[in-house]
């Protein structure tokens, strides 16, 4: 049993026994708890600290732990209705309203209740994360001389060099900024490259978090359709010409949500079209390290073949490690780099040095490449089982693209399907999915859903989840 699970179980047991003690009453000593539950003193200390953080117990050095006295809470009776007017008036002069709609993001961040299978998750399940390697890396990083000093605002030089080598081409450490995760990086980039009210071209469908960033900044997302070979260059050129946009945001590798890879013959076309429009291309290279072990050679990032500073490249360690390991890089060339650096400093100062040091320790350890190989094999196996079960159980559903990387499948629902009713039906059946509507900034051509195979415990859970989807579909059809 892991230390973490032992702490959780002991805390749960002590929580259930608190009613045995009167408010202010003393709990058994740490030594007594160690002997009774046959756990380590560290486990006892952490369990009591968890209860203290919940306000259930109070610990006094040298005296022990005591059941907390109930606090007298007086409900607030203020009137917040004035805020509706204030918040509405704040954007009255904006060319485009700065709406903050996180519903698409929350659909993938929502934790599944007990017994519900999480096909909505956008991150690796704990069983796929390198948690031991990350813990060891963080411990080593914390002991580095100067690890707790203020780092350079651009990020540690060695970490910037590591990211630059991964991007390739003419990218060097001098052109890389370290940021606190991909979402933060994309927010910085959009703020730096487009003024409020401006149009920005986005793939359709695309990542809901990108749409949320754009809209909250007062930008106007304009869809450019993708197919199984990525964005369609003629439509991209038309969109630049019609809108006058100076920014295109794309995911050329394992696009979210379709899983498509931008075809080789289109890569140069995209850069040429953007260059002729005097526009930037933001390359969100978010899952390059989640390639499956049956994929062929991957195309290099667009940034590696861009000498003119057209591409602003974003890549992160988060997807392949943990949602809490928020270390990301932004690469750019020319004056735009100075602007992004300034925004980064104003918004965040810098990424904490211990986290950057831990990232260096992690990617430099032998366990790093073992982890990448392990994840590549696991994701391929999970993808294959989910695709096989979907074809067997739900042949009515269409899979436009079969990905060789990433963590999800994109399915088109049968014509006429009510997407909201379907999401409700599958939740009643014990499955959480990501409805497709949130991935479109304009009216979608059909109903879709995204199913993640990375956020569940094992292959058996995938099989059971698809069985429940079949059950929900039968119930919907009545």
Tab-separated table of C-alpha atoms in Angstrom:
chain	number	residue	atom	x	y	z
A	1	UNK	CA	0.000	0.000	0.000
A	2	UNK	CA	1.364	3.437	-0.862
A	3	UNK	CA	2.109	6.056	1.774
A	4	UNK	CA	-0.544	8.296	0.256
A	5	UNK	CA	-3.299	5.675	0.489
A	6	UNK	CA	-2.268	4.812	4.089
A	7	UNK	CA	-2.572	8.465	5.069
A	8	UNK	CA	-5.994	8.756	3.415
A	9	UNK	CA	-7.286	5.578	5.073
A	10	UNK	CA	-6.045	6.582	8.526
A	11	UNK	CA	-7.503	10.083	8.155
A	12	UNK	CA	-10.859	8.570	7.134
A	13	UNK	CA	-10.861	6.241	10.159
A	14	UNK	CA	-9.994	9.032	12.586
A	15	UNK	CA	-12.601	11.294	10.994
A	16	UNK	CA	-15.279	8.648	11.589
A	17	UNK	CA	-14.217	8.273	15.237
A	18	UNK	CA	-14.196	11.968	16.144
A	19	UNK	CA	-17.719	11.795	17.611
A	20	UNK	CA	-16.283	9.683	20.421
A	21	UNK	CA	-14.572	12.797	21.755
A	22	UNK	CA	-16.210	15.912	23.137
A	23	UNK	CA	-15.254	19.265	21.572
A	24	UNK	CA	-11.804	20.112	22.897
A	25	UNK	CA	-11.255	16.490	23.913
A	26	UNK	CA	-7.828	14.962	23.414
A	27	UNK	CA	-7.242	12.250	20.833
A	28	UNK	CA	-4.932	9.285	21.490
A	29	UNK	CA	-1.225	10.054	21.327
A	30	UNK	CA	0.737	9.592	18.115
A	31	UNK	CA	2.527	6.627	19.668
A	32	UNK	CA	-0.805	4.994	20.511
A	33	UNK	CA	-2.057	5.521	16.970
A	34	UNK	CA	1.159	4.037	15.533
A	35	UNK	CA	0.750	0.906	17.651
A	36	UNK	CA	-2.988	0.559	17.046
A	37	UNK	CA	-2.969	0.953	13.265
A	38	UNK	CA	0.547	-0.426	12.622
A	39	UNK	CA	1.596	2.534	10.519
A	40	UNK	CA	4.622	4.799	10.605
A	41	UNK	CA	4.848	7.974	12.717
A	42	UNK	CA	5.029	9.938	9.460
A	43	UNK	CA	1.681	8.489	8.343
A	44	UNK	CA	0.090	9.455	11.653
A	45	UNK	CA	1.529	12.956	11.466
A	46	UNK	CA	0.254	13.460	7.913
A	47	UNK	CA	-3.207	12.090	8.711
A	48	UNK	CA	-3.556	14.452	11.685
A	49	UNK	CA	-2.305	17.341	9.545
A	50	UNK	CA	-5.010	16.520	6.979
A	51	UNK	CA	-7.711	16.616	9.663
A	52	UNK	CA	-6.266	19.853	11.008
A	53	UNK	CA	-6.425	21.393	7.530
A	54	UNK	CA	-10.114	20.397	7.409
A	55	UNK	CA	-10.687	22.181	10.726
A	56	UNK	CA	-11.652	18.954	12.504
A	57	UNK	CA	-8.738	18.756	14.932
A	58	UNK	CA	-6.301	21.169	16.521
A	59	UNK	CA	-2.707	20.144	17.117
A	60	UNK	CA	-0.605	21.661	19.898
A	61	UNK	CA	3.147	21.015	19.908
A	62	UNK	CA	4.063	18.966	22.951
A	63	UNK	CA	0.429	18.505	23.998
A	64	UNK	CA	-1.113	16.394	21.229
A	65	UNK	CA	-4.174	16.562	19.002
A	66	UNK	CA	-7.639	17.693	20.140
A	67	UNK	CA	-11.076	17.663	18.562
A	68	UNK	CA	-11.825	21.185	17.373
A	69	UNK	CA	-14.590	23.193	18.979
A	70	UNK	CA	-17.348	24.086	16.510
A	71	UNK	CA	-17.000	27.614	15.238
A	72	UNK	CA	-19.918	29.966	15.451
A	73	UNK	CA	-20.677	31.027	11.881
A	74	UNK	CA	-22.942	33.980	11.175
A	75	UNK	CA	-24.288	33.723	7.610
A	76	UNK	CA	-23.558	36.755	5.459
A	77	UNK	CA	-26.704	38.635	4.499
A	78	UNK	CA	-25.244	41.181	2.109
A	79	UNK	CA	-26.714	42.087	-1.273
A	80	UNK	CA	-24.474	41.289	-4.277
A	81	UNK	CA	-27.060	42.096	-6.946
A	82	UNK	CA	-25.185	45.340	-7.761
A	83	UNK	CA	-22.405	43.230	-9.333
A	84	UNK	CA	-24.639	42.236	-12.249
A	85	UNK	CA	-24.768	45.867	-13.368
A	86	UNK	CA	-21.084	46.525	-12.675
A	87	UNK	CA	-19.844	43.491	-14.582
A	88	UNK	CA	-22.110	44.201	-17.549
A	89	UNK	CA	-21.125	47.866	-17.721
A	90	UNK	CA	-17.434	46.952	-17.618
A	91	UNK	CA	-17.558	45.574	-21.182
A	92	UNK	CA	-20.066	48.004	-22.623
A	93	UNK	CA	-17.460	49.746	-24.792
A	94	UNK	CA	-15.600	46.599	-25.888
A	95	UNK	CA	-15.680	45.848	-29.614
A	96	UNK	CA	-16.154	42.186	-28.690
A	97	UNK	CA	-17.609	41.237	-25.268
A	98	UNK	CA	-15.042	39.647	-22.967
A	99	UNK	CA	-17.106	36.638	-22.000
A	100	UNK	CA	-15.567	34.065	-19.688
A	101	UNK	CA	-17.079	30.697	-20.573
A	102	UNK	CA	-15.163	27.816	-19.019
A	103	UNK	CA	-17.840	25.179	-19.604
A	104	UNK	CA	-15.816	23.370	-22.274
A	105	UNK	CA	-12.776	23.251	-20.021
A	106	UNK	CA	-14.754	22.195	-16.972
A	107	UNK	CA	-16.188	19.258	-18.917
A	108	UNK	CA	-12.672	17.816	-19.172
A	109	UNK	CA	-11.514	18.904	-15.702
A	110	UNK	CA	-14.546	17.638	-13.766
A	111	UNK	CA	-13.694	14.755	-11.440
A	112	UNK	CA	-15.818	11.663	-11.918
A	113	UNK	CA	-17.925	10.672	-8.890
A	114	UNK	CA	-17.321	7.225	-7.376
A	115	UNK	CA	-18.431	4.489	-9.734
A	116	UNK	CA	-18.490	6.774	-12.787
A	117	UNK	CA	-15.985	6.082	-15.588
A	118	UNK	CA	-14.005	9.169	-16.669
A	119	UNK	CA	-13.925	9.225	-20.460
A	120	UNK	CA	-13.802	13.026	-20.172
A	121	UNK	CA	-10.375	13.379	-18.556
A	122	UNK	CA	-7.669	15.347	-20.357
A	123	UNK	CA	-4.734	13.963	-18.361
A	124	UNK	CA	-3.006	10.667	-17.690
A	125	UNK	CA	-4.425	8.385	-15.027
A	126	UNK	CA	-2.277	8.128	-11.918
A	127	UNK	CA	-1.175	4.639	-12.987
A	128	UNK	CA	0.417	6.175	-16.106
A	129	UNK	CA	2.193	9.079	-14.436
A	130	UNK	CA	5.858	8.984	-13.381
A	131	UNK	CA	4.934	9.911	-9.809
A	132	UNK	CA	7.897	8.244	-8.144
A	133	UNK	CA	10.349	9.794	-10.612
A	134	UNK	CA	8.727	13.217	-10.148
A	135	UNK	CA	8.898	12.938	-6.356
A	136	UNK	CA	12.562	11.960	-6.501
A	137	UNK	CA	13.308	14.759	-8.956
A	138	UNK	CA	11.586	17.326	-6.747
A	139	UNK	CA	13.471	16.091	-3.684
A	140	UNK	CA	16.810	16.347	-5.468
A	141	UNK	CA	15.916	19.759	-6.888
A	142	UNK	CA	15.080	21.138	-3.466
A	143	UNK	CA	18.591	20.330	-2.254
A	144	UNK	CA	20.372	22.162	-5.081
A	145	UNK	CA	22.440	25.142	-3.921
A	146	UNK	CA	20.401	28.232	-4.747
A	147	UNK	CA	17.322	26.195	-5.673
A	148	UNK	CA	15.105	28.570	-3.710
A	149	UNK	CA	16.606	31.741	-5.173
A	150	UNK	CA	14.819	33.876	-7.742
A	151	UNK	CA	15.441	32.397	-11.213
A	152	UNK	CA	15.974	34.429	-14.403
A	153	UNK	CA	12.629	35.762	-15.627
A	154	UNK	CA	13.094	33.875	-18.918
A	155	UNK	CA	13.707	30.613	-17.064
A	156	UNK	CA	16.750	28.510	-16.165
A	157	UNK	CA	19.216	28.423	-19.055
A	158	UNK	CA	19.656	24.642	-18.941
A	159	UNK	CA	15.906	24.057	-19.131
A	160	UNK	CA	15.519	26.512	-22.005
A	161	UNK	CA	18.345	24.704	-23.825
A	162	UNK	CA	16.574	21.360	-23.322
A	163	UNK	CA	13.333	22.663	-24.814
A	164	UNK	CA	15.215	24.325	-27.696
A	165	UNK	CA	16.910	21.034	-28.610
A	166	UNK	CA	13.525	19.330	-28.675
A	167	UNK	CA	12.075	21.932	-31.041
A	168	UNK	CA	15.096	21.866	-33.327
A	169	UNK	CA	16.032	23.957	-36.344
A	170	UNK	CA	17.453	27.374	-35.553
A	171	UNK	CA	15.688	27.608	-32.171
A	172	UNK	CA	18.128	28.333	-29.333
A	173	UNK	CA	17.791	28.916	-25.614
A	174	UNK	CA	17.811	32.680	-26.227
A	175	UNK	CA	14.479	32.316	-28.048
A	176	UNK	CA	12.719	30.310	-25.321
A	177	UNK	CA	10.662	31.468	-22.324
A	178	UNK	CA	9.626	29.114	-19.511
A	179	UNK	CA	5.993	29.529	-18.464
A	180	UNK	CA	3.646	27.959	-15.912
A	181	UNK	CA	1.793	25.487	-18.130
A	182	UNK	CA	0.321	25.523	-21.604
A	183	UNK	CA	-2.863	27.389	-20.713
A	184	UNK	CA	-0.834	30.219	-19.185
A	185	UNK	CA	1.493	30.258	-22.198
A	186	UNK	CA	-1.381	30.482	-24.678
A	187	UNK	CA	-2.960	33.278	-22.654
A	188	UNK	CA	0.298	35.235	-22.764
A	189	UNK	CA	0.706	34.643	-26.507
A	190	UNK	CA	-2.816	35.716	-27.440
A	191	UNK	CA	-2.575	38.797	-25.267
A	192	UNK	CA	0.695	39.720	-26.940
A	193	UNK	CA	-0.271	39.062	-30.562
A	194	UNK	CA	-3.846	40.322	-30.922
A	195	UNK	CA	-5.530	43.489	-29.614
A	196	UNK	CA	-9.049	43.330	-28.141
A	197	UNK	CA	-11.676	43.118	-30.855
A	198	UNK	CA	-9.364	41.506	-33.402
A	199	UNK	CA	-10.260	38.354	-35.345
A	200	UNK	CA	-8.137	35.246	-34.720
A	201	UNK	CA	-8.259	32.182	-36.949
A	202	UNK	CA	-8.728	28.850	-35.188
A	203	UNK	CA	-9.063	25.290	-36.376
A	204	UNK	CA	-12.603	23.941	-36.418
A	205	UNK	CA	-13.125	21.967	-34.283
A	206	UNK	CA	-10.507	23.061	-31.754
A	207	UNK	CA	-9.501	22.979	-28.098
A	208	UNK	CA	-12.203	24.674	-25.939
A	209	UNK	CA	-9.570	26.216	-23.690
A	210	UNK	CA	-8.240	28.174	-26.650
A	211	UNK	CA	-11.686	29.499	-27.450
A	212	UNK	CA	-12.145	30.493	-23.803
A	213	UNK	CA	-8.818	32.366	-23.794
A	214	UNK	CA	-9.676	34.218	-26.992
A	215	UNK	CA	-13.145	35.249	-25.888
A	216	UNK	CA	-12.045	36.328	-22.415
A	217	UNK	CA	-9.480	38.609	-24.113
A	218	UNK	CA	-12.180	40.182	-26.274
A	219	UNK	CA	-10.968	38.464	-29.458
A	220	UNK	CA	-13.216	37.086	-32.186
A	221	UNK	CA	-12.478	33.438	-33.073
A	222	UNK	CA	-13.028	32.648	-36.760
A	223	UNK	CA	-13.263	28.935	-37.680
A	224	UNK	CA	-11.138	27.300	-40.404
A	225	UNK	CA	-12.271	23.683	-41.058
A	226	UNK	CA	-9.889	20.746	-40.678
A	227	UNK	CA	-10.046	17.308	-42.244
A	228	UNK	CA	-8.042	14.124	-41.706
A	229	UNK	CA	-4.903	15.901	-43.025
A	230	UNK	CA	-5.254	18.947	-40.766
A	231	UNK	CA	-6.238	22.483	-41.639
A	232	UNK	CA	-7.257	23.083	-45.279
A	233	UNK	CA	-4.883	25.672	-46.832
A	234	UNK	CA	-7.313	27.162	-49.396
A	235	UNK	CA	-9.827	27.860	-46.638
A	236	UNK	CA	-7.069	29.295	-44.439
A	237	UNK	CA	-6.054	31.695	-47.216
A	238	UNK	CA	-9.688	32.711	-47.727
A	239	UNK	CA	-10.115	33.355	-43.995
A	240	UNK	CA	-7.024	35.588	-43.844
A	241	UNK	CA	-8.220	37.544	-46.873
A	242	UNK	CA	-11.821	38.019	-45.702
A	243	UNK	CA	-11.112	38.844	-42.034
A	244	UNK	CA	-7.766	40.638	-42.169
A	245	UNK	CA	-6.641	38.465	-39.245
A	246	UNK	CA	-3.002	38.521	-38.191
A	247	UNK	CA	-3.030	35.344	-36.120
A	248	UNK	CA	-3.739	31.648	-36.726
A	249	UNK	CA	-3.741	29.141	-33.851
A	250	UNK	CA	-3.240	25.478	-34.662
A	251	UNK	CA	-2.224	22.065	-33.347
A	252	UNK	CA	-0.382	20.423	-36.272
A	253	UNK	CA	0.363	17.202	-34.371
A	254	UNK	CA	-2.461	15.001	-32.982
A	255	UNK	CA	-4.935	17.853	-33.116
A	256	UNK	CA	-7.423	18.227	-30.290
A	257	UNK	CA	-10.061	16.890	-30.712
A	258	UNK	CA	-9.732	15.119	-34.084
A	259	UNK	CA	-6.267	13.577	-33.568
A	260	UNK	CA	-5.255	14.586	-37.121
A	261	UNK	CA	-1.665	15.346	-38.156
A	262	UNK	CA	-1.028	18.225	-40.564
A	263	UNK	CA	0.029	16.578	-43.836
A	264	UNK	CA	3.546	17.179	-45.100
A	265	UNK	CA	2.444	18.932	-48.275
A	266	UNK	CA	0.304	21.341	-46.236
A	267	UNK	CA	2.956	22.402	-43.742
A	268	UNK	CA	4.840	24.692	-46.094
A	269	UNK	CA	1.569	26.007	-47.502
A	270	UNK	CA	0.368	27.074	-44.054
A	271	UNK	CA	3.583	29.004	-43.378
A	272	UNK	CA	3.552	30.603	-46.833
A	273	UNK	CA	-0.062	31.719	-46.471
A	274	UNK	CA	0.557	33.210	-43.047
A	275	UNK	CA	3.752	34.961	-44.190
A	276	UNK	CA	1.958	36.527	-47.164
A	277	UNK	CA	-0.821	37.708	-44.832
A	278	UNK	CA	1.726	39.268	-42.466
A	279	UNK	CA	0.396	36.984	-39.737
A	280	UNK	CA	1.707	34.798	-36.935
A	281	UNK	CA	1.079	31.074	-36.563
A	282	UNK	CA	0.766	29.866	-32.971
A	283	UNK	CA	1.819	26.218	-32.902
A	284	UNK	CA	0.397	24.437	-29.868
A	285	UNK	CA	2.558	21.287	-29.779
A	286	UNK	CA	0.808	19.919	-26.708
A	287	UNK	CA	1.120	16.108	-26.990
A	288	UNK	CA	4.279	15.392	-28.967
A	289	UNK	CA	5.465	13.226	-26.087
A	290	UNK	CA	2.245	11.177	-26.093
A	291	UNK	CA	3.019	9.440	-29.376
A	292	UNK	CA	1.868	5.803	-29.580
A	293	UNK	CA	4.448	3.078	-30.066
A	294	UNK	CA	3.047	2.054	-33.456
A	295	UNK	CA	3.423	5.527	-34.997
A	296	UNK	CA	5.961	6.219	-37.686
A	297	UNK	CA	8.498	9.062	-37.579
A	298	UNK	CA	6.928	12.286	-36.380
A	299	UNK	CA	7.117	15.508	-38.404
A	300	UNK	CA	9.291	18.166	-36.830
A	301	UNK	CA	7.585	21.186	-35.272
A	302	UNK	CA	6.643	23.943	-37.698
A	303	UNK	CA	8.947	26.236	-35.731
A	304	UNK	CA	11.983	24.136	-36.675
A	305	UNK	CA	11.575	25.096	-40.350
A	306	UNK	CA	10.678	28.747	-39.862
A	307	UNK	CA	13.610	31.206	-40.235
A	308	UNK	CA	11.383	34.295	-40.430
A	309	UNK	CA	9.721	34.295	-37.013
A	310	UNK	CA	6.252	33.449	-38.348
A	311	UNK	CA	5.739	30.634	-35.821
A	312	UNK	CA	5.317	31.112	-32.072
A	313	UNK	CA	5.760	27.634	-30.621
A	314	UNK	CA	4.213	26.368	-27.369
A	315	UNK	CA	5.114	22.995	-25.821
A	316	UNK	CA	4.604	21.602	-22.336
A	317	UNK	CA	5.653	18.777	-20.016
A	318	UNK	CA	2.262	18.653	-18.306
A	319	UNK	CA	0.385	16.155	-20.487
A	320	UNK	CA	3.069	13.490	-20.266
A	321	UNK	CA	3.651	13.880	-16.515
A	322	UNK	CA	0.897	15.245	-14.297
A	323	UNK	CA	-1.702	18.041	-14.337
A	324	UNK	CA	0.198	19.621	-11.450
A	325	UNK	CA	3.583	19.544	-13.194
A	326	UNK	CA	3.025	22.845	-14.970
A	327	UNK	CA	6.217	23.565	-16.898
A	328	UNK	CA	5.952	24.882	-20.460
A	329	UNK	CA	8.068	26.655	-23.064
A	330	UNK	CA	7.272	29.396	-25.565
A	331	UNK	CA	9.690	29.815	-28.481
A	332	UNK	CA	9.688	32.876	-30.736
A	333	UNK	CA	12.052	34.978	-32.853
A	334	UNK	CA	12.316	38.722	-33.347
A	335	UNK	CA	10.612	41.631	-31.531
A	336	UNK	CA	7.632	39.461	-30.581
A	337	UNK	CA	9.861	37.632	-28.105
A	338	UNK	CA	10.502	40.859	-26.178
A	339	UNK	CA	6.788	41.566	-26.020
A	340	UNK	CA	5.981	38.081	-24.734
A	341	UNK	CA	8.764	38.313	-22.165
A	342	UNK	CA	7.378	41.609	-20.872
A	343	UNK	CA	3.870	40.181	-20.549
A	344	UNK	CA	5.229	37.101	-18.803
A	345	UNK	CA	7.027	39.265	-16.237
A	346	UNK	CA	4.013	41.486	-15.612
A	347	UNK	CA	1.607	38.581	-15.195
A	348	UNK	CA	3.685	35.972	-13.359
A	349	UNK	CA	7.202	37.308	-12.627
A	350	UNK	CA	8.687	33.824	-13.227
A	351	UNK	CA	8.118	30.104	-12.797
A	352	UNK	CA	9.323	28.947	-9.344
A	353	UNK	CA	12.912	27.805	-9.460
A	354	UNK	CA	12.358	24.491	-7.598
A	355	UNK	CA	9.821	23.424	-10.208
A	356	UNK	CA	12.203	24.250	-13.050
A	357	UNK	CA	15.031	22.414	-11.272
A	358	UNK	CA	12.726	19.425	-10.786
A	359	UNK	CA	11.906	19.431	-14.496
A	360	UNK	CA	15.611	19.313	-15.332
A	361	UNK	CA	16.156	16.478	-12.873
A	362	UNK	CA	13.227	14.544	-14.325
A	363	UNK	CA	14.090	14.790	-18.024
A	364	UNK	CA	17.757	14.074	-17.286
A	365	UNK	CA	17.092	10.858	-15.355
A	366	UNK	CA	17.173	7.362	-16.930
A	367	UNK	CA	13.583	6.905	-15.728
A	368	UNK	CA	12.413	9.611	-18.160
A	369	UNK	CA	12.933	7.593	-21.333
A	370	UNK	CA	11.532	4.474	-19.664
A	371	UNK	CA	8.432	6.475	-18.812
A	372	UNK	CA	8.030	7.694	-22.405
A	373	UNK	CA	8.295	4.133	-23.737
A	374	UNK	CA	5.840	2.865	-21.137
A	375	UNK	CA	3.259	5.548	-21.923
A	376	UNK	CA	3.645	4.998	-25.686
A	377	UNK	CA	2.767	1.330	-25.298
A	378	UNK	CA	-0.027	1.870	-22.789
A	379	UNK	CA	-1.762	4.537	-24.854
A	380	UNK	CA	-1.613	2.412	-28.002
A	381	UNK	CA	-3.149	-0.559	-26.153
A	382	UNK	CA	-5.885	1.604	-24.658
A	383	UNK	CA	-6.647	3.236	-28.003
A	384	UNK	CA	-6.937	-0.147	-29.691
A	385	UNK	CA	-9.270	-1.574	-27.045
A	386	UNK	CA	-11.515	1.501	-27.074
A	387	UNK	CA	-11.679	1.585	-30.883
A	388	UNK	CA	-12.407	-2.154	-31.072
A	389	UNK	CA	-15.133	-1.977	-28.439
A	390	UNK	CA	-16.730	1.068	-30.070
A	391	UNK	CA	-16.812	-0.666	-33.448
A	392	UNK	CA	-18.386	-3.737	-31.856
A	393	UNK	CA	-20.822	-2.066	-29.469
A	394	UNK	CA	-21.651	1.195	-31.267
A	395	UNK	CA	-21.210	0.677	-35.027
A	396	UNK	CA	-23.638	3.566	-35.593
A	397	UNK	CA	-20.984	6.029	-34.391
A	398	UNK	CA	-18.427	7.269	-36.924
A	399	UNK	CA	-14.726	7.728	-36.137
A	400	UNK	CA	-13.416	10.202	-38.759
A	401	UNK	CA	-9.757	9.709	-37.799
A	402	UNK	CA	-7.762	6.944	-36.086
A	403	UNK	CA	-4.909	8.696	-34.235
A	404	UNK	CA	-1.353	7.487	-33.677
A	405	UNK	CA	-0.793	9.819	-30.746
A	406	UNK	CA	-2.632	11.688	-28.035
A	407	UNK	CA	-5.126	10.402	-25.518
A	408	UNK	CA	-8.605	10.472	-27.047
A	409	UNK	CA	-10.936	9.487	-29.896
A	410	UNK	CA	-13.311	11.863	-31.688
A	411	UNK	CA	-16.680	10.402	-32.648
A	412	UNK	CA	-19.478	11.718	-34.817
A	413	UNK	CA	-22.880	10.806	-33.437
A	414	UNK	CA	-25.655	9.551	-35.731
A	415	UNK	CA	-27.566	12.293	-37.512
A	416	UNK	CA	-30.357	13.781	-35.453
A	417	UNK	CA	-28.800	12.935	-32.080
A	418	UNK	CA	-29.490	15.498	-29.359
A	419	UNK	CA	-25.987	16.030	-27.965
A	420	UNK	CA	-27.133	17.410	-24.599
A	421	UNK	CA	-29.607	14.588	-24.098
A	422	UNK	CA	-26.893	12.088	-25.007
A	423	UNK	CA	-24.436	13.546	-22.462
A	424	UNK	CA	-27.120	13.310	-19.778
A	425	UNK	CA	-27.973	9.736	-20.746
A	426	UNK	CA	-24.363	8.537	-20.566
A	427	UNK	CA	-23.905	10.210	-17.183
A	428	UNK	CA	-26.944	8.349	-15.867
A	429	UNK	CA	-25.325	5.185	-17.212
A	430	UNK	CA	-22.170	5.935	-15.216
A	431	UNK	CA	-19.851	7.536	-17.798
A	432	UNK	CA	-18.555	11.077	-18.206
A	433	UNK	CA	-17.748	12.280	-21.741
A	434	UNK	CA	-16.784	15.603	-23.348
A	435	UNK	CA	-19.657	16.791	-25.600
A	436	UNK	CA	-18.523	18.056	-28.980
A	437	UNK	CA	-20.362	21.397	-29.096
A	438	UNK	CA	-17.729	23.142	-26.952
A	439	UNK	CA	-15.059	22.432	-29.609
A	440	UNK	CA	-16.715	24.658	-32.219
A	441	UNK	CA	-16.746	28.462	-32.245
A	442	UNK	CA	-19.600	28.469	-34.802
A	443	UNK	CA	-22.455	26.089	-35.525
A	444	UNK	CA	-21.167	22.500	-35.884
A	445	UNK	CA	-22.141	20.429	-38.871
A	446	UNK	CA	-23.172	17.499	-36.658
A	447	UNK	CA	-23.121	16.217	-33.078
A	448	UNK	CA	-19.851	14.850	-31.711
A	449	UNK	CA	-18.209	13.643	-28.520
A	450	UNK	CA	-14.628	13.189	-27.381
A	451	UNK	CA	-13.681	10.052	-25.449
A	452	UNK	CA	-10.417	9.893	-23.500
A	453	UNK	CA	-8.732	6.551	-22.968
A	454	UNK	CA	-5.917	7.954	-20.814
A	455	UNK	CA	-7.793	8.978	-17.682
A	456	UNK	CA	-9.155	5.565	-16.695
A	457	UNK	CA	-7.518	2.900	-14.573
A	458	UNK	CA	-7.110	0.044	-17.067
A	459	UNK	CA	-8.355	-1.759	-20.170
A	460	UNK	CA	-11.208	-3.406	-18.288
A	461	UNK	CA	-12.582	0.001	-17.361
A	462	UNK	CA	-12.526	1.019	-21.028
A	463	UNK	CA	-14.478	-2.091	-21.989
A	464	UNK	CA	-17.014	-1.496	-19.235
A	465	UNK	CA	-17.317	2.177	-20.155
A	466	UNK	CA	-18.155	1.391	-23.777
A	467	UNK	CA	-20.697	-1.194	-22.601
A	468	UNK	CA	-22.385	1.551	-20.581
A	469	UNK	CA	-22.376	3.829	-23.622
A	470	UNK	CA	-24.234	1.113	-25.531
A	471	UNK	CA	-26.709	0.872	-22.667
A	472	UNK	CA	-27.292	4.635	-22.743
A	473	UNK	CA	-27.771	4.574	-26.522
A	474	UNK	CA	-30.367	1.823	-26.292
A	475	UNK	CA	-32.245	3.747	-23.607
A	476	UNK	CA	-32.209	6.944	-25.700
A	477	UNK	CA	-33.655	5.146	-28.695
A	478	UNK	CA	-36.333	3.781	-26.407
